[in-house]
Coordinates of C-alpha atoms in Angstrom, one line a residue:
M1 CA -83.3 91.7 77.8
A2 CA -82.3 88.6 79.2
T3 CA -82.9 85.2 77.8
V4 CA -85.9 84.1 79.9
K5 CA -87.5 87.7 79.4
Q6 CA -87.1 87.3 75.6
E7 CA -88.6 84.4 75.4
Q8 CA -91.6 84.9 77.8
Y9 CA -92.1 88.2 75.3
L10 CA -92.3 86.5 72.6
T11 CA -94.7 84.0 73.8
S12 CA -96.9 86.4 75.3
V13 CA -97.0 88.0 71.3
I14 CA -98.1 84.9 70.6
D15 CA -100.4 84.7 72.8
A16 CA -102.0 87.8 72.5
T17 CA -102.8 87.6 68.8
T18 CA -106.4 87.6 67.6
S19 CA -105.1 87.5 64.2
D20 CA -105.7 84.1 61.8
S21 CA -102.5 85.8 59.9
N22 CA -99.6 82.7 59.3
E23 CA -97.1 84.9 61.2
I24 CA -97.1 87.9 63.5
R25 CA -94.5 90.9 62.5
L26 CA -92.6 92.1 65.6
S27 CA -92.1 95.8 65.5
P28 CA -88.6 97.2 65.8
G29 CA -87.6 99.7 68.4
S30 CA -87.4 102.3 65.7
N31 CA -89.4 103.0 62.4
D32 CA -85.5 103.6 60.5
F33 CA -84.2 99.9 60.7
D34 CA -84.4 98.5 57.8
L35 CA -81.7 95.3 57.6
F36 CA -84.3 92.9 58.5
T37 CA -87.8 92.3 59.5
I38 CA -88.7 89.4 62.1
N39 CA -92.0 87.2 62.4
L40 CA -93.0 85.0 64.8
E41 CA -94.6 81.8 63.1
N42 CA -98.1 81.9 64.4
H43 CA -99.8 78.5 66.1
N44 CA -102.9 78.4 63.8
G45 CA -102.2 75.3 61.8
V46 CA -99.9 74.3 58.7
H47 CA -98.2 77.0 56.8
R48 CA -96.2 77.4 52.8
Y49 CA -94.0 80.0 51.9
Q50 CA -91.6 80.9 49.5
T51 CA -88.6 83.3 50.6
I52 CA -88.0 86.7 49.2
G53 CA -84.7 86.8 50.0
L54 CA -82.2 85.2 52.3
T55 CA -84.2 84.4 55.5
I56 CA -83.2 82.6 58.9
L57 CA -85.5 80.8 60.6
Y58 CA -84.6 80.4 64.2
E59 CA -86.0 78.0 66.8
A60 CA -85.9 80.1 70.4
V61 CA -88.0 77.3 72.0
G62 CA -89.1 73.6 71.4
T63 CA -89.2 72.0 68.2
T64 CA -90.5 72.5 64.8
K65 CA -91.7 70.2 62.1
T66 CA -90.6 71.6 58.7
K67 CA -90.5 70.7 54.8
I68 CA -87.7 72.9 53.5
N69 CA -87.1 73.1 49.6
G70 CA -88.5 69.0 49.7
Q71 CA -86.7 68.1 52.5
A72 CA -87.8 67.1 56.2
F73 CA -86.5 69.2 58.7
T74 CA -86.5 69.2 63.1
I75 CA -85.5 72.4 63.5
S76 CA -84.7 71.7 67.2
A77 CA -84.3 74.4 70.4
G78 CA -81.2 76.6 69.6
N79 CA -81.3 75.2 65.4
I80 CA -80.9 77.9 62.9
I81 CA -81.1 77.3 59.2
L82 CA -80.2 80.0 56.6
L83 CA -82.4 79.7 53.3
Q84 CA -81.7 81.2 50.0
K85 CA -84.2 83.2 48.3
K86 CA -87.0 81.4 46.4
S87 CA -87.1 78.6 48.5
E88 CA -90.1 77.1 49.4
Y89 CA -90.5 75.4 53.4
E90 CA -93.7 74.2 54.8
V91 CA -94.1 74.7 59.0
E92 CA -96.3 71.9 60.6
K93 CA -98.5 73.1 63.1
Q94 CA -96.9 73.7 66.1
G95 CA -97.2 73.2 70.4
K96 CA -98.5 75.8 72.4
K97 CA -94.3 76.7 74.0
D98 CA -92.9 76.2 70.2
L99 CA -91.1 79.6 69.3
L100 CA -90.5 79.9 65.7
V101 CA -88.5 83.3 64.4
K102 CA -88.1 83.8 61.0
I103 CA -85.8 86.9 60.1
E104 CA -86.0 88.3 56.3
L105 CA -83.2 90.0 55.1
S106 CA -83.1 93.3 53.3
Q107 CA -81.6 93.6 50.0
R108 CA -79.2 95.6 51.2
L109 CA -78.0 93.3 54.1
S110 CA -78.1 90.2 51.8
E111 CA -75.7 91.9 49.5
Q112 CA -73.3 92.6 52.8
F113 CA -74.1 89.0 54.3
T114 CA -71.3 87.3 52.8
L115 CA -67.5 86.2 53.4
K116 CA -65.8 88.5 50.9
K117 CA -63.0 86.7 48.6
K118 CA -60.7 89.5 48.9
Q119 CA -60.8 88.2 52.6
R120 CA -57.7 86.2 53.7
F121 CA -57.8 83.1 54.2
S122 CA -55.8 79.7 55.8
G123 CA -55.6 76.2 53.3
Q124 CA -58.1 75.1 55.7
E125 CA -60.6 77.9 56.5
K126 CA -60.9 78.0 52.9
A127 CA -61.7 74.3 52.6
V128 CA -64.4 75.4 55.1
I129 CA -65.6 78.2 52.9
D130 CA -65.8 75.8 49.9
H131 CA -67.5 73.1 51.6
I132 CA -70.3 75.9 53.3
S133 CA -70.7 77.2 49.5
K134 CA -71.0 73.9 48.0
L135 CA -73.8 72.8 50.4
M136 CA -75.6 75.9 49.8
T137 CA -75.6 75.3 45.9
T138 CA -76.4 71.7 46.2
N139 CA -79.4 72.6 48.9
R140 CA -79.8 76.1 49.1
L141 CA -79.5 76.2 52.4
L142 CA -77.2 75.9 55.2
N143 CA -78.6 74.3 58.2
L144 CA -76.3 75.4 61.4
N145 CA -77.5 72.6 63.9
C146 CA -76.6 74.4 66.5
S147 CA -77.5 73.7 70.5
A148 CA -79.7 76.1 72.6
M149 CA -76.7 76.5 74.7
S150 CA -74.5 77.1 71.7
R151 CA -72.2 81.2 71.3
S152 CA -74.1 81.1 68.0
A153 CA -78.0 80.3 69.4
Q154 CA -76.8 83.1 72.0
I155 CA -75.8 85.5 69.3
M156 CA -79.4 85.2 67.9
K157 CA -80.9 86.6 71.0
K158 CA -78.7 88.9 71.1
I159 CA -79.8 89.9 67.4
I160 CA -83.3 89.6 68.3
D161 CA -82.6 92.1 71.4
E162 CA -81.0 94.7 69.1
Y163 CA -84.1 94.7 66.8
L164 CA -86.6 95.0 69.5
N165 CA -85.0 97.6 71.5
Q166 CA -82.8 99.7 69.0
D167 CA -79.9 101.3 71.1
L168 CA -77.0 103.2 69.5
F169 CA -75.3 102.1 67.1
V170 CA -77.5 99.1 66.8
E171 CA -76.7 98.7 62.6
S172 CA -73.1 98.6 63.3
M173 CA -74.4 95.8 66.2
V174 CA -76.1 93.3 64.4
L175 CA -73.7 93.5 61.4
A176 CA -70.9 92.6 63.5
E177 CA -73.0 89.9 65.6
L178 CA -74.3 88.2 62.6
S179 CA -70.8 87.9 61.1
I180 CA -69.9 86.5 64.6
L181 CA -72.3 83.8 64.8
F182 CA -71.8 82.3 61.5
V183 CA -68.2 82.6 62.2
A184 CA -68.7 80.9 65.3
A185 CA -70.7 78.2 64.0
L186 CA -68.5 77.7 60.6
R187 CA -65.2 77.4 63.6
N188 CA -67.4 74.7 65.3
K189 CA -68.8 73.1 62.2
D190 CA -72.2 73.6 63.6
F191 CA -72.8 72.6 60.0
E192 CA -74.8 69.6 58.5
K193 CA -75.5 68.4 55.0
A194 CA -79.2 67.9 54.4
P195 CA -80.1 64.8 52.9
T196 CA -81.0 65.7 49.0
A197 CA -82.3 64.0 45.9
A198 CA -80.7 65.7 42.3
P199 CA -83.3 68.0 41.1
K200 CA -85.4 66.7 38.5
F201 CA -84.6 69.1 35.7
A202 CA -87.6 71.0 34.6
Q203 CA -87.2 74.8 32.5
T204 CA -88.9 76.5 35.6
A205 CA -85.6 74.5 37.8
L206 CA -83.5 76.0 35.4
E207 CA -84.6 79.2 35.7
Q208 CA -84.8 79.7 39.5
Y209 CA -80.9 77.6 39.6
I210 CA -79.7 80.2 36.9
D211 CA -81.5 83.3 39.2
E212 CA -79.9 82.4 41.9
N213 CA -76.0 81.7 40.4
F214 CA -75.8 83.4 37.2
A215 CA -72.7 85.6 38.2
D216 CA -70.6 82.8 38.4
V217 CA -72.2 79.4 37.3
T218 CA -70.5 77.1 34.8
L219 CA -72.7 74.3 32.8
N220 CA -70.5 71.9 34.7
E221 CA -71.7 72.9 37.7
A222 CA -75.5 73.2 36.3
A223 CA -75.1 69.8 34.8
K224 CA -74.0 68.4 38.4
H225 CA -76.7 70.1 40.2
F226 CA -79.6 68.5 38.1
G227 CA -77.9 65.2 38.4
L228 CA -77.0 64.8 34.4
N229 CA -73.8 64.5 32.3
P230 CA -72.8 68.1 31.0
N231 CA -73.1 66.9 27.5
Y232 CA -76.3 65.1 27.9
F233 CA -77.4 68.5 30.0
S234 CA -76.1 71.3 27.2
T235 CA -78.5 69.1 24.9
L236 CA -81.4 68.7 27.2
V237 CA -81.4 72.8 28.0
K238 CA -81.7 73.4 24.1
Q239 CA -84.2 70.5 23.2
K240 CA -86.7 71.4 26.4
T241 CA -86.1 75.3 25.7
G242 CA -84.8 76.5 22.6
K243 CA -82.0 78.2 24.0
S244 CA -78.8 77.2 24.8
F245 CA -77.5 77.2 28.4
V246 CA -74.9 79.9 27.7
E247 CA -78.0 82.1 26.2
H248 CA -80.0 81.7 29.3
V249 CA -77.2 82.8 31.8
D250 CA -76.3 85.8 29.1
E251 CA -80.0 86.6 29.1
R252 CA -80.2 86.4 33.1
R253 CA -77.0 89.0 33.4
M254 CA -78.1 91.5 31.1
Q255 CA -81.9 91.5 32.7
E256 CA -79.9 92.3 35.8
A257 CA -77.2 94.4 34.2
R258 CA -79.8 96.5 33.2
N259 CA -81.6 96.9 36.6
L260 CA -78.3 97.9 37.9
L261 CA -77.7 100.5 35.5
A262 CA -80.4 102.2 37.0
R263 CA -78.6 103.2 40.1
P264 CA -76.8 105.6 40.0
D265 CA -74.5 104.6 43.4
I266 CA -73.4 102.0 41.1
S267 CA -70.2 102.2 38.7
V268 CA -70.3 100.4 35.0
K269 CA -67.1 98.9 36.1
E270 CA -68.8 97.3 39.1
I271 CA -72.2 96.3 37.2
I272 CA -69.4 94.3 34.5
T273 CA -68.1 92.2 37.9
R274 CA -71.4 92.1 39.6
V275 CA -72.9 90.4 36.4
G276 CA -70.1 87.6 36.1
Y277 CA -67.9 88.8 32.6
N278 CA -64.2 89.4 33.2
G279 CA -63.9 92.1 30.4
K280 CA -65.4 95.6 29.7
S281 CA -65.0 94.9 25.5
F282 CA -66.6 91.1 25.9
F283 CA -69.8 92.8 28.0
Y284 CA -70.1 95.8 25.8
K285 CA -70.1 93.3 23.1
K286 CA -72.9 91.2 24.6
F287 CA -74.8 94.2 25.8
G288 CA -75.3 95.2 22.0
E289 CA -75.8 92.2 20.8
Y290 CA -79.0 92.0 23.7
Y291 CA -80.2 95.8 24.1
H292 CA -78.6 97.3 20.4
E293 CA -77.1 99.9 22.4
T294 CA -74.7 100.6 24.9
P295 CA -74.7 100.0 28.3
V296 CA -73.6 104.4 28.9
Q297 CA -77.2 105.2 25.7
M298 CA -79.1 102.9 28.3
R299 CA -78.0 104.5 31.4
A300 CA -78.6 108.1 29.9
E301 CA -82.0 106.7 29.1
L302 CA -82.8 105.3 32.7
F303 CA -82.0 108.4 34.4
R304 CA -84.0 110.8 32.2
Q305 CA -86.8 108.1 32.6
A306 CA -86.3 108.8 36.4
N307 CA -85.8 112.4 36.8
I308 CA -82.0 111.6 38.0
N309 CA -79.7 114.4 36.6
L310 CA -76.1 113.9 37.9
K311 CA -74.6 116.8 36.5

């Protein structure tokens, strides 16, 4: 589908809708496709959202004024913004010709949609990756300030085409194109830092931050995120919540461990790494203190409840 035809098609979808919903779901070419879903922003007023998983906002045509995690953004044609899960954003009423595309990644794709640590990077490449990681942690978004003619924007159009047409090997193509899209943006340094203020400390904000970073969070990083001295932050958490910062992190890790133990495709060894522990013995100790049984015992019971028999 040529670029002009794609834009005409997306416009026709909005023009033809009679729904008063905030967004319009685009149907994929195949019902089996489960990497992501695509929605178009409807032109019927101001809309507010909270992302469930990783979400990509892409301005296909025109400009859209938004407020993301409390910060104002004007998204212009070609711009791509990657939002972390549980990000809040507001879309102002759009003009008739504006096209805001929203791609919501599945959990399966979100797990793959990372630059794996085992990849080899040069010193300069690693510096870029570290910078991006800090931006994502601090702002909970990555703003790719691409132009409509940039390589990343052109690849985004191809990804939308793949979703709509569903040719052979669509999953392989989409995964490859997503990787190239963001690597091209990193190479060209098409990212910019959002204006931010240190988040105000509150228990809900703390829980959200830990929920998003529990696997590798540290006290110092969390204190920096909230703009506080580490010692003061540690005391404040204890005073406000009745639990230490480490206790909050361990509690979230244990919850995640239990969720993963219910999945037969993930080994206990992999679970230990995923939830952020370095050694088996320390993990087993923490797990026993929290659940009063071993991971193996809990997994056996979870499998029994789900009628999973691996023998």
